[in-house]
Amino acid sequence: MNWMSYTQVSTYLECPLEYRLRYIDHLPAKPKGYFSFGSTLHRCLAFYFQKRRPPSLTRLLRYYEDAWSSQGYRSSAEEAKDKALGAEILTQFCQSHKSEYYPSLATEHPFWVDLGAIGLRGYIDRVDISEAGGICITDYKSGKDFPSPRDLEADLQLTLYQLAAQSLWLLPLEKLVIYHLRYNMPIECQPRSQERLDEARGLLMRVREAILQRRFPARHHRFCPCDYPERCPHFS
């Protein structure tokens, strides 16, 4: 069984050479402050929704302080700016949810789903049960860009989460949500159609086949250069 995550699939789609260097040659990626920032916020929000009653803001911020990672920051000033922003984000989030708090069905939930010739693995940020008894999947975003409705509809990660959720929970999927933490705002859309899910399965199979055939061309994309510019024909 070939197990792949959304990150691996998206990396291959952006640049097959980068995929090979990272996941086949196992060259280490460089730590980045924004990864540490997002990871810390995810851990804190998982902690927030795990209890029957919400933790106090003081307790949440104490957890944040203990969970904070300095890895990848280029300067103490850059780190201090992000750390203050993270505390502000959590404060706003806590204030928004304390009056209508309910524990989640799952947070940072790991999954391994057999899709036939390929396995899908990963973590779902948050899964809730609505008042109507349906499943709601939430994916947190901590970056600067605010997703448009078109971005939401095209988001491959949410599509793969729906594929996983339909195998994990025998409940109807009600909605997909991206929660933009910097704006403290959820953005919702309807579940993917069966046609969209079949297209996603097909995409996974095509990526798998290309990897098995060892097709790893360098491809220029919006995040260039990656962590391996010395090995890329576009930058070496």
JSON list of C-alpha atoms in Angstrom, two decimals:
[
{"chain": "A", "resi": 1, "resn": "MET", "atom": "CA", "xyz": [0.00, 0.00, 0.00]},
{"chain": "A", "resi": 2, "resn": "ASN", "atom": "CA", "xyz": [1.32, 3.43, -0.99]},
{"chain": "A", "resi": 3, "resn": "TRP", "atom": "CA", "xyz": [0.34, 5.94, 1.71]},
{"chain": "A", "resi": 4, "resn": "MET", "atom": "CA", "xyz": [0.24, 9.60, 0.80]},
{"chain": "A", "resi": 5, "resn": "SER", "atom": "CA", "xyz": [-0.77, 12.77, 2.61]},
{"chain": "A", "resi": 6, "resn": "TYR", "atom": "CA", "xyz": [-2.22, 15.99, 1.22]},
{"chain": "A", "resi": 7, "resn": "THR", "atom": "CA", "xyz": [1.17, 17.66, 1.76]},
{"chain": "A", "resi": 8, "resn": "GLN", "atom": "CA", "xyz": [2.91, 15.02, -0.33]},
{"chain": "A", "resi": 9, "resn": "VAL", "atom": "CA", "xyz": [0.32, 15.23, -3.11]},
{"chain": "A", "resi": 10, "resn": "SER", "atom": "CA", "xyz": [0.41, 19.04, -3.22]},
{"chain": "A", "resi": 11, "resn": "THR", "atom": "CA", "xyz": [4.23, 19.01, -3.20]},
{"chain": "A", "resi": 12, "resn": "TYR", "atom": "CA", "xyz": [4.29, 16.68, -6.20]},
{"chain": "A", "resi": 13, "resn": "LEU", "atom": "CA", "xyz": [1.74, 18.79, -8.07]},
{"chain": "A", "resi": 14, "resn": "GLU", "atom": "CA", "xyz": [3.80, 21.95, -7.44]},
{"chain": "A", "resi": 15, "resn": "CYS", "atom": "CA", "xyz": [7.18, 20.40, -8.25]},
{"chain": "A", "resi": 16, "resn": "PRO", "atom": "CA", "xyz": [7.89, 16.68, -8.77]},
{"chain": "A", "resi": 17, "resn": "LEU", "atom": "CA", "xyz": [11.61, 17.26, -8.26]},
{"chain": "A", "resi": 18, "resn": "GLU", "atom": "CA", "xyz": [11.00, 18.80, -4.84]},
{"chain": "A", "resi": 19, "resn": "TYR", "atom": "CA", "xyz": [8.84, 15.79, -3.97]},
{"chain": "A", "resi": 20, "resn": "ARG", "atom": "CA", "xyz": [11.68, 13.42, -4.89]},
{"chain": "A", "resi": 21, "resn": "LEU", "atom": "CA", "xyz": [14.28, 15.35, -2.92]},
{"chain": "A", "resi": 22, "resn": "ARG", "atom": "CA", "xyz": [12.11, 15.55, 0.19]},
{"chain": "A", "resi": 23, "resn": "TYR", "atom": "CA", "xyz": [10.20, 12.25, 0.28]},
{"chain": "A", "resi": 24, "resn": "ILE", "atom": "CA", "xyz": [12.41, 9.83, -1.64]},
{"chain": "A", "resi": 25, "resn": "ASP", "atom": "CA", "xyz": [15.92, 11.18, -1.12]},
{"chain": "A", "resi": 26, "resn": "HIS", "atom": "CA", "xyz": [14.88, 12.34, 2.38]},
{"chain": "A", "resi": 27, "resn": "LEU", "atom": "CA", "xyz": [16.79, 15.60, 2.27]},
{"chain": "A", "resi": 28, "resn": "PRO", "atom": "CA", "xyz": [15.82, 17.64, 5.34]},
{"chain": "A", "resi": 29, "resn": "ALA", "atom": "CA", "xyz": [13.62, 20.67, 4.85]},
{"chain": "A", "resi": 30, "resn": "LYS", "atom": "CA", "xyz": [14.66, 23.96, 6.40]},
{"chain": "A", "resi": 31, "resn": "PRO", "atom": "CA", "xyz": [12.64, 24.97, 9.48]},
{"chain": "A", "resi": 32, "resn": "LYS", "atom": "CA", "xyz": [10.43, 28.01, 8.96]},
{"chain": "A", "resi": 33, "resn": "GLY", "atom": "CA", "xyz": [8.93, 30.32, 11.52]},
{"chain": "A", "resi": 34, "resn": "TYR", "atom": "CA", "xyz": [5.48, 30.36, 9.91]},
{"chain": "A", "resi": 35, "resn": "PHE", "atom": "CA", "xyz": [5.31, 26.58, 10.14]},
{"chain": "A", "resi": 36, "resn": "SER", "atom": "CA", "xyz": [6.11, 26.73, 13.86]},
{"chain": "A", "resi": 37, "resn": "PHE", "atom": "CA", "xyz": [3.54, 29.50, 14.30]},
{"chain": "A", "resi": 38, "resn": "GLY", "atom": "CA", "xyz": [0.75, 27.55, 12.59]},
{"chain": "A", "resi": 39, "resn": "SER", "atom": "CA", "xyz": [1.63, 24.30, 14.34]},
{"chain": "A", "resi": 40, "resn": "THR", "atom": "CA", "xyz": [1.53, 25.96, 17.76]},
{"chain": "A", "resi": 41, "resn": "LEU", "atom": "CA", "xyz": [-1.90, 27.49, 17.10]},
{"chain": "A", "resi": 42, "resn": "HIS", "atom": "CA", "xyz": [-3.24, 24.13, 15.91]},
{"chain": "A", "resi": 43, "resn": "ARG", "atom": "CA", "xyz": [-2.07, 22.46, 19.12]},
{"chain": "A", "resi": 44, "resn": "CYS", "atom": "CA", "xyz": [-3.68, 25.17, 21.24]},
{"chain": "A", "resi": 45, "resn": "LEU", "atom": "CA", "xyz": [-7.04, 24.93, 19.47]},
{"chain": "A", "resi": 46, "resn": "ALA", "atom": "CA", "xyz": [-6.99, 21.14, 19.79]},
{"chain": "A", "resi": 47, "resn": "PHE", "atom": "CA", "xyz": [-6.44, 21.63, 23.53]},
{"chain": "A", "resi": 48, "resn": "TYR", "atom": "CA", "xyz": [-9.28, 24.17, 23.67]},
{"chain": "A", "resi": 49, "resn": "PHE", "atom": "CA", "xyz": [-11.92, 21.82, 22.21]},
{"chain": "A", "resi": 50, "resn": "GLN", "atom": "CA", "xyz": [-10.94, 18.63, 24.04]},
{"chain": "A", "resi": 51, "resn": "LYS", "atom": "CA", "xyz": [-12.73, 19.39, 27.33]},
{"chain": "A", "resi": 52, "resn": "ARG", "atom": "CA", "xyz": [-16.39, 19.37, 28.30]},
{"chain": "A", "resi": 53, "resn": "ARG", "atom": "CA", "xyz": [-15.94, 22.93, 29.47]},
{"chain": "A", "resi": 54, "resn": "PRO", "atom": "CA", "xyz": [-13.71, 25.47, 27.76]},
{"chain": "A", "resi": 55, "resn": "PRO", "atom": "CA", "xyz": [-10.41, 26.27, 29.44]},
{"chain": "A", "resi": 56, "resn": "SER", "atom": "CA", "xyz": [-10.09, 29.81, 30.72]},
{"chain": "A", "resi": 57, "resn": "LEU", "atom": "CA", "xyz": [-8.20, 32.30, 28.62]},
{"chain": "A", "resi": 58, "resn": "THR", "atom": "CA", "xyz": [-5.46, 32.34, 31.25]},
{"chain": "A", "resi": 59, "resn": "ARG", "atom": "CA", "xyz": [-5.06, 28.57, 31.02]},
{"chain": "A", "resi": 60, "resn": "LEU", "atom": "CA", "xyz": [-5.16, 28.64, 27.21]},
{"chain": "A", "resi": 61, "resn": "LEU", "atom": "CA", "xyz": [-2.45, 31.29, 27.05]},
{"chain": "A", "resi": 62, "resn": "ARG", "atom": "CA", "xyz": [-0.36, 29.36, 29.56]},
{"chain": "A", "resi": 63, "resn": "TYR", "atom": "CA", "xyz": [-0.67, 26.31, 27.32]},
{"chain": "A", "resi": 64, "resn": "TYR", "atom": "CA", "xyz": [0.31, 28.50, 24.36]},
{"chain": "A", "resi": 65, "resn": "GLU", "atom": "CA", "xyz": [3.41, 29.69, 26.21]},
{"chain": "A", "resi": 66, "resn": "ASP", "atom": "CA", "xyz": [4.46, 26.10, 26.93]},
{"chain": "A", "resi": 67, "resn": "ALA", "atom": "CA", "xyz": [3.69, 24.95, 23.36]},
{"chain": "A", "resi": 68, "resn": "TRP", "atom": "CA", "xyz": [5.50, 27.80, 21.61]},
{"chain": "A", "resi": 69, "resn": "SER", "atom": "CA", "xyz": [8.30, 26.80, 19.24]},
{"chain": "A", "resi": 70, "resn": "SER", "atom": "CA", "xyz": [11.10, 29.16, 18.22]},
{"chain": "A", "resi": 71, "resn": "GLN", "atom": "CA", "xyz": [12.24, 26.89, 15.41]},
{"chain": "A", "resi": 72, "resn": "GLY", "atom": "CA", "xyz": [12.78, 28.57, 12.06]},
{"chain": "A", "resi": 73, "resn": "TYR", "atom": "CA", "xyz": [12.64, 32.21, 13.13]},
{"chain": "A", "resi": 74, "resn": "ARG", "atom": "CA", "xyz": [15.32, 34.39, 11.59]},
{"chain": "A", "resi": 75, "resn": "SER", "atom": "CA", "xyz": [15.41, 36.94, 14.41]},
{"chain": "A", "resi": 76, "resn": "SER", "atom": "CA", "xyz": [14.13, 37.47, 17.93]},
{"chain": "A", "resi": 77, "resn": "ALA", "atom": "CA", "xyz": [12.12, 40.47, 16.69]},
{"chain": "A", "resi": 78, "resn": "GLU", "atom": "CA", "xyz": [10.32, 38.36, 14.08]},
{"chain": "A", "resi": 79, "resn": "GLU", "atom": "CA", "xyz": [9.58, 35.70, 16.68]},
{"chain": "A", "resi": 80, "resn": "ALA", "atom": "CA", "xyz": [8.30, 38.22, 19.23]},
{"chain": "A", "resi": 81, "resn": "LYS", "atom": "CA", "xyz": [5.96, 39.74, 16.63]},
{"chain": "A", "resi": 82, "resn": "ASP", "atom": "CA", "xyz": [4.45, 36.35, 15.75]},
{"chain": "A", "resi": 83, "resn": "LYS", "atom": "CA", "xyz": [4.22, 35.30, 19.38]},
{"chain": "A", "resi": 84, "resn": "ALA", "atom": "CA", "xyz": [2.25, 38.45, 20.25]},
{"chain": "A", "resi": 85, "resn": "LEU", "atom": "CA", "xyz": [0.01, 37.89, 17.22]},
{"chain": "A", "resi": 86, "resn": "GLY", "atom": "CA", "xyz": [-0.65, 34.30, 18.28]},
{"chain": "A", "resi": 87, "resn": "ALA", "atom": "CA", "xyz": [-1.71, 35.40, 21.76]},
{"chain": "A", "resi": 88, "resn": "GLU", "atom": "CA", "xyz": [-4.05, 37.97, 20.21]},
{"chain": "A", "resi": 89, "resn": "ILE", "atom": "CA", "xyz": [-5.55, 35.35, 17.87]},
{"chain": "A", "resi": 90, "resn": "LEU", "atom": "CA", "xyz": [-6.21, 32.95, 20.74]},
{"chain": "A", "resi": 91, "resn": "THR", "atom": "CA", "xyz": [-7.71, 35.71, 22.87]},
{"chain": "A", "resi": 92, "resn": "GLN", "atom": "CA", "xyz": [-10.17, 36.68, 20.13]},
{"chain": "A", "resi": 93, "resn": "PHE", "atom": "CA", "xyz": [-10.98, 33.04, 19.41]},
{"chain": "A", "resi": 94, "resn": "CYS", "atom": "CA", "xyz": [-11.63, 32.28, 23.08]},
{"chain": "A", "resi": 95, "resn": "GLN", "atom": "CA", "xyz": [-13.88, 35.32, 23.47]},
{"chain": "A", "resi": 96, "resn": "SER", "atom": "CA", "xyz": [-15.87, 34.35, 20.37]},
{"chain": "A", "resi": 97, "resn": "HIS", "atom": "CA", "xyz": [-16.51, 30.75, 21.45]},
{"chain": "A", "resi": 98, "resn": "LYS", "atom": "CA", "xyz": [-16.86, 30.77, 25.22]},
{"chain": "A", "resi": 99, "resn": "SER", "atom": "CA", "xyz": [-20.60, 31.60, 25.16]},
{"chain": "A", "resi": 100, "resn": "GLU", "atom": "CA", "xyz": [-21.48, 28.85, 22.68]},
{"chain": "A", "resi": 101, "resn": "TYR", "atom": "CA", "xyz": [-18.82, 26.31, 23.51]},
{"chain": "A", "resi": 102, "resn": "TYR", "atom": "CA", "xyz": [-19.21, 22.61, 22.82]},
{"chain": "A", "resi": 103, "resn": "PRO", "atom": "CA", "xyz": [-16.51, 19.93, 22.74]},
{"chain": "A", "resi": 104, "resn": "SER", "atom": "CA", "xyz": [-15.55, 18.61, 19.34]},
{"chain": "A", "resi": 105, "resn": "LEU", "atom": "CA", "xyz": [-15.99, 15.05, 18.18]},
{"chain": "A", "resi": 106, "resn": "ALA", "atom": "CA", "xyz": [-12.30, 15.01, 17.25]},
{"chain": "A", "resi": 107, "resn": "THR", "atom": "CA", "xyz": [-9.34, 17.40, 17.11]},
{"chain": "A", "resi": 108, "resn": "GLU", "atom": "CA", "xyz": [-6.08, 16.89, 15.23]},
{"chain": "A", "resi": 109, "resn": "HIS", "atom": "CA", "xyz": [-7.52, 13.51, 14.32]},
{"chain": "A", "resi": 110, "resn": "PRO", "atom": "CA", "xyz": [-5.08, 11.14, 12.57]},
{"chain": "A", "resi": 111, "resn": "PHE", "atom": "CA", "xyz": [-6.45, 9.00, 9.77]},
{"chain": "A", "resi": 112, "resn": "TRP", "atom": "CA", "xyz": [-5.34, 6.21, 7.45]},
{"chain": "A", "resi": 113, "resn": "VAL", "atom": "CA", "xyz": [-7.93, 5.47, 4.78]},
{"chain": "A", "resi": 114, "resn": "ASP", "atom": "CA", "xyz": [-7.60, 2.68, 2.21]},
{"chain": "A", "resi": 115, "resn": "LEU", "atom": "CA", "xyz": [-8.76, 3.97, -1.17]},
{"chain": "A", "resi": 116, "resn": "GLY", "atom": "CA", "xyz": [-7.86, 0.81, -3.04]},
{"chain": "A", "resi": 117, "resn": "ALA", "atom": "CA", "xyz": [-4.50, 1.09, -4.81]},
{"chain": "A", "resi": 118, "resn": "ILE", "atom": "CA", "xyz": [-3.49, 4.03, -2.67]},
{"chain": "A", "resi": 119, "resn": "GLY", "atom": "CA", "xyz": [-3.85, 4.98, 0.98]},
{"chain": "A", "resi": 120, "resn": "LEU", "atom": "CA", "xyz": [-4.65, 8.46, 2.22]},
{"chain": "A", "resi": 121, "resn": "ARG", "atom": "CA", "xyz": [-3.22, 9.58, 5.55]},
{"chain": "A", "resi": 122, "resn": "GLY", "atom": "CA", "xyz": [-3.14, 12.80, 7.51]},
{"chain": "A", "resi": 123, "resn": "TYR", "atom": "CA", "xyz": [-4.75, 14.80, 10.31]},
{"chain": "A", "resi": 124, "resn": "ILE", "atom": "CA", "xyz": [-8.10, 16.58, 10.35]},
{"chain": "A", "resi": 125, "resn": "ASP", "atom": "CA", "xyz": [-7.94, 19.76, 12.42]},
{"chain": "A", "resi": 126, "resn": "ARG", "atom": "CA", "xyz": [-11.46, 19.57, 13.86]},
{"chain": "A", "resi": 127, "resn": "VAL", "atom": "CA", "xyz": [-14.61, 17.49, 13.47]},
{"chain": "A", "resi": 128, "resn": "ASP", "atom": "CA", "xyz": [-17.92, 18.58, 15.01]},
{"chain": "A", "resi": 129, "resn": "ILE", "atom": "CA", "xyz": [-21.44, 17.17, 15.06]},
{"chain": "A", "resi": 130, "resn": "SER", "atom": "CA", "xyz": [-24.10, 19.73, 14.17]},
{"chain": "A", "resi": 131, "resn": "GLU", "atom": "CA", "xyz": [-27.48, 20.07, 15.84]},
{"chain": "A", "resi": 132, "resn": "ALA", "atom": "CA", "xyz": [-28.96, 18.18, 12.88]},
{"chain": "A", "resi": 133, "resn": "GLY", "atom": "CA", "xyz": [-26.59, 15.26, 13.53]},
{"chain": "A", "resi": 134, "resn": "GLY", "atom": "CA", "xyz": [-24.28, 15.83, 10.57]},
{"chain": "A", "resi": 135, "resn": "ILE", "atom": "CA", "xyz": [-20.50, 16.10, 10.43]},
{"chain": "A", "resi": 136, "resn": "CYS", "atom": "CA", "xyz": [-18.74, 19.44, 10.06]},
{"chain": "A", "resi": 137, "resn": "ILE", "atom": "CA", "xyz": [-15.05, 19.45, 9.09]},
{"chain": "A", "resi": 138, "resn": "THR", "atom": "CA", "xyz": [-12.93, 22.50, 9.95]},
{"chain": "A", "resi": 139, "resn": "ASP", "atom": "CA", "xyz": [-9.47, 23.27, 8.63]},
{"chain": "A", "resi": 140, "resn": "TYR", "atom": "CA", "xyz": [-7.56, 26.09, 10.32]},
{"chain": "A", "resi": 141, "resn": "LYS", "atom": "CA", "xyz": [-5.54, 28.58, 8.31]},
{"chain": "A", "resi": 142, "resn": "SER", "atom": "CA", "xyz": [-3.01, 30.87, 9.98]},
{"chain": "A", "resi": 143, "resn": "GLY", "atom": "CA", "xyz": [-1.44, 32.51, 6.92]},
{"chain": "A", "resi": 144, "resn": "LYS", "atom": "CA", "xyz": [-1.90, 36.07, 5.71]},
{"chain": "A", "resi": 145, "resn": "ASP", "atom": "CA", "xyz": [-3.97, 35.31, 2.61]},
{"chain": "A", "resi": 146, "resn": "PHE", "atom": "CA", "xyz": [-7.73, 35.35, 3.05]},
{"chain": "A", "resi": 147, "resn": "PRO", "atom": "CA", "xyz": [-9.36, 32.58, 0.97]},
{"chain": "A", "resi": 148, "resn": "SER", "atom": "CA", "xyz": [-12.10, 33.53, -1.48]},
{"chain": "A", "resi": 149, "resn": "PRO", "atom": "CA", "xyz": [-15.22, 31.40, -2.06]},
{"chain": "A", "resi": 150, "resn": "ARG", "atom": "CA", "xyz": [-13.53, 30.14, -5.22]},
{"chain": "A", "resi": 151, "resn": "ASP", "atom": "CA", "xyz": [-10.47, 29.11, -3.19]},
{"chain": "A", "resi": 152, "resn": "LEU", "atom": "CA", "xyz": [-12.73, 27.23, -0.80]},
{"chain": "A", "resi": 153, "resn": "GLU", "atom": "CA", "xyz": [-14.49, 25.36, -3.59]},
{"chain": "A", "resi": 154, "resn": "ALA", "atom": "CA", "xyz": [-11.18, 24.40, -5.19]},
{"chain": "A", "resi": 155, "resn": "ASP", "atom": "CA", "xyz": [-9.39, 23.45, -1.97]},
{"chain": "A", "resi": 156, "resn": "LEU", "atom": "CA", "xyz": [-7.98, 19.94, -2.48]},
{"chain": "A", "resi": 157, "resn": "GLN", "atom": "CA", "xyz": [-7.24, 19.49, 1.22]},
{"chain": "A", "resi": 158, "resn": "LEU", "atom": "CA", "xyz": [-10.91, 19.83, 2.17]},
{"chain": "A", "resi": 159, "resn": "THR", "atom": "CA", "xyz": [-11.83, 17.39, -0.60]},
{"chain": "A", "resi": 160, "resn": "LEU", "atom": "CA", "xyz": [-9.39, 14.79, 0.74]},
{"chain": "A", "resi": 161, "resn": "TYR", "atom": "CA", "xyz": [-10.66, 15.39, 4.28]},
{"chain": "A", "resi": 162, "resn": "GLN", "atom": "CA", "xyz": [-14.17, 14.63, 3.06]},
{"chain": "A", "resi": 163, "resn": "LEU", "atom": "CA", "xyz": [-12.95, 11.39, 1.46]},
{"chain": "A", "resi": 164, "resn": "ALA", "atom": "CA", "xyz": [-11.39, 10.42, 4.78]},
{"chain": "A", "resi": 165, "resn": "ALA", "atom": "CA", "xyz": [-14.34, 11.50, 6.93]},
{"chain": "A", "resi": 166, "resn": "GLN", "atom": "CA", "xyz": [-16.85, 9.48, 4.90]},
{"chain": "A", "resi": 167, "resn": "SER", "atom": "CA", "xyz": [-14.80, 6.37, 5.66]},
{"chain": "A", "resi": 168, "resn": "LEU", "atom": "CA", "xyz": [-14.21, 7.19, 9.32]},
{"chain": "A", "resi": 169, "resn": "TRP", "atom": "CA", "xyz": [-17.67, 8.27, 10.49]},
{"chain": "A", "resi": 170, "resn": "LEU", "atom": "CA", "xyz": [-20.97, 6.78, 9.42]},
{"chain": "A", "resi": 171, "resn": "LEU", "atom": "CA", "xyz": [-22.72, 10.14, 9.54]},
{"chain": "A", "resi": 172, "resn": "PRO", "atom": "CA", "xyz": [-23.76, 12.52, 6.77]},
{"chain": "A", "resi": 173, "resn": "LEU", "atom": "CA", "xyz": [-21.27, 15.25, 5.96]},
{"chain": "A", "resi": 174, "resn": "GLU", "atom": "CA", "xyz": [-23.03, 18.60, 6.40]},
{"chain": "A", "resi": 175, "resn": "LYS", "atom": "CA", "xyz": [-20.42, 21.24, 5.59]},
{"chain": "A", "resi": 176, "resn": "LEU", "atom": "CA", "xyz": [-16.75, 22.02, 5.05]},
{"chain": "A", "resi": 177, "resn": "VAL", "atom": "CA", "xyz": [-15.18, 25.00, 6.79]},
{"chain": "A", "resi": 178, "resn": "ILE", "atom": "CA", "xyz": [-11.96, 26.96, 6.54]},
{"chain": "A", "resi": 179, "resn": "TYR", "atom": "CA", "xyz": [-11.42, 28.96, 9.73]},
{"chain": "A", "resi": 180, "resn": "HIS", "atom": "CA", "xyz": [-9.12, 31.91, 9.08]},
{"chain": "A", "resi": 181, "resn": "LEU", "atom": "CA", "xyz": [-7.50, 32.56, 12.43]},
{"chain": "A", "resi": 182, "resn": "ARG", "atom": "CA", "xyz": [-6.07, 36.01, 11.72]},
{"chain": "A", "resi": 183, "resn": "TYR", "atom": "CA", "xyz": [-9.57, 37.28, 10.93]},
{"chain": "A", "resi": 184, "resn": "ASN", "atom": "CA", "xyz": [-11.28, 35.02, 13.49]},
{"chain": "A", "resi": 185, "resn": "MET", "atom": "CA", "xyz": [-13.72, 34.05, 10.76]},
{"chain": "A", "resi": 186, "resn": "PRO", "atom": "CA", "xyz": [-15.13, 30.72, 9.51]},
{"chain": "A", "resi": 187, "resn": "ILE", "atom": "CA", "xyz": [-15.90, 30.38, 5.79]},
{"chain": "A", "resi": 188, "resn": "GLU", "atom": "CA", "xyz": [-18.28, 27.55, 4.87]},
{"chain": "A", "resi": 189, "resn": "CYS", "atom": "CA", "xyz": [-19.18, 25.59, 1.78]},
{"chain": "A", "resi": 190, "resn": "GLN", "atom": "CA", "xyz": [-21.28, 22.57, 0.94]},
{"chain": "A", "resi": 191, "resn": "PRO", "atom": "CA", "xyz": [-19.75, 19.09, 0.77]},
{"chain": "A", "resi": 192, "resn": "ARG", "atom": "CA", "xyz": [-18.17, 17.97, -2.49]},
{"chain": "A", "resi": 193, "resn": "SER", "atom": "CA", "xyz": [-20.30, 16.09, -4.97]},
{"chain": "A", "resi": 194, "resn": "GLN", "atom": "CA", "xyz": [-19.57, 12.46, -5.72]},
{"chain": "A", "resi": 195, "resn": "GLU", "atom": "CA", "xyz": [-18.18, 13.57, -9.08]},
{"chain": "A", "resi": 196, "resn": "ARG", "atom": "CA", "xyz": [-15.66, 15.85, -7.32]},
{"chain": "A", "resi": 197, "resn": "LEU", "atom": "CA", "xyz": [-14.66, 13.05, -4.95]},
{"chain": "A", "resi": 198, "resn": "ASP", "atom": "CA", "xyz": [-14.14, 10.68, -7.89]},
{"chain": "A", "resi": 199, "resn": "GLU", "atom": "CA", "xyz": [-11.99, 13.33, -9.59]},
{"chain": "A", "resi": 200, "resn": "ALA", "atom": "CA", "xyz": [-9.88, 13.59, -6.43]},
{"chain": "A", "resi": 201, "resn": "ARG", "atom": "CA", "xyz": [-9.44, 9.82, -6.36]},
{"chain": "A", "resi": 202, "resn": "GLY", "atom": "CA", "xyz": [-8.35, 9.95, -9.98]},
{"chain": "A", "resi": 203, "resn": "LEU", "atom": "CA", "xyz": [-5.85, 12.70, -9.21]},
{"chain": "A", "resi": 204, "resn": "LEU", "atom": "CA", "xyz": [-4.34, 10.63, -6.40]},
{"chain": "A", "resi": 205, "resn": "MET", "atom": "CA", "xyz": [-4.00, 7.67, -8.75]},
{"chain": "A", "resi": 206, "resn": "ARG", "atom": "CA", "xyz": [-2.30, 9.79, -11.42]},
{"chain": "A", "resi": 207, "resn": "VAL", "atom": "CA", "xyz": [0.16, 11.18, -8.88]},
{"chain": "A", "resi": 208, "resn": "ARG", "atom": "CA", "xyz": [0.88, 7.68, -7.61]},
{"chain": "A", "resi": 209, "resn": "GLU", "atom": "CA", "xyz": [1.45, 6.38, -11.14]},
{"chain": "A", "resi": 210, "resn": "ALA", "atom": "CA", "xyz": [3.81, 9.26, -11.98]},
{"chain": "A", "resi": 211, "resn": "ILE", "atom": "CA", "xyz": [5.83, 8.57, -8.83]},
{"chain": "A", "resi": 212, "resn": "LEU", "atom": "CA", "xyz": [6.05, 4.85, -9.59]},
{"chain": "A", "resi": 213, "resn": "GLN", "atom": "CA", "xyz": [7.29, 5.74, -13.08]},
{"chain": "A", "resi": 214, "resn": "ARG", "atom": "CA", "xyz": [9.86, 8.05, -11.44]},
{"chain": "A", "resi": 215, "resn": "ARG", "atom": "CA", "xyz": [8.73, 11.16, -13.27]},
{"chain": "A", "resi": 216, "resn": "PHE", "atom": "CA", "xyz": [10.35, 13.99, -11.31]},
{"chain": "A", "resi": 217, "resn": "PRO", "atom": "CA", "xyz": [10.84, 17.04, -13.53]},
{"chain": "A", "resi": 218, "resn": "ALA", "atom": "CA", "xyz": [11.61, 20.41, -11.99]},
{"chain": "A", "resi": 219, "resn": "ARG", "atom": "CA", "xyz": [8.60, 22.70, -12.19]},
{"chain": "A", "resi": 220, "resn": "HIS", "atom": "CA", "xyz": [8.62, 26.41, -11.48]},
{"chain": "A", "resi": 221, "resn": "HIS", "atom": "CA", "xyz": [5.87, 27.49, -9.06]},
{"chain": "A", "resi": 222, "resn": "ARG", "atom": "CA", "xyz": [4.84, 30.37, -6.82]},
{"chain": "A", "resi": 223, "resn": "PHE", "atom": "CA", "xyz": [6.90, 29.19, -3.84]},
{"chain": "A", "resi": 224, "resn": "CYS", "atom": "CA", "xyz": [10.19, 28.95, -5.73]},
{"chain": "A", "resi": 225, "resn": "PRO", "atom": "CA", "xyz": [12.91, 28.65, -4.73]},
{"chain": "A", "resi": 226, "resn": "CYS", "atom": "CA", "xyz": [12.29, 25.75, -2.35]},
{"chain": "A", "resi": 227, "resn": "ASP", "atom": "CA", "xyz": [14.75, 24.39, 0.21]},
{"chain": "A", "resi": 228, "resn": "TYR", "atom": "CA", "xyz": [16.90, 22.79, -2.49]},
{"chain": "A", "resi": 229, "resn": "PRO", "atom": "CA", "xyz": [17.78, 25.51, -5.04]},
{"chain": "A", "resi": 230, "resn": "GLU", "atom": "CA", "xyz": [21.28, 24.09, -5.57]},
{"chain": "A", "resi": 231, "resn": "ARG", "atom": "CA", "xyz": [19.69, 20.90, -6.97]},
{"chain": "A", "resi": 232, "resn": "CYS", "atom": "CA", "xyz": [17.21, 22.65, -9.24]},
{"chain": "A", "resi": 233, "resn": "PRO", "atom": "CA", "xyz": [18.03, 23.44, -12.91]},
{"chain": "A", "resi": 234, "resn": "HIS", "atom": "CA", "xyz": [16.08, 26.69, -12.59]},
{"chain": "A", "resi": 235, "resn": "PHE", "atom": "CA", "xyz": [18.25, 28.03, -9.76]},
{"chain": "A", "resi": 236, "resn": "SER", "atom": "CA", "xyz": [21.51, 26.06, -9.54]}
]
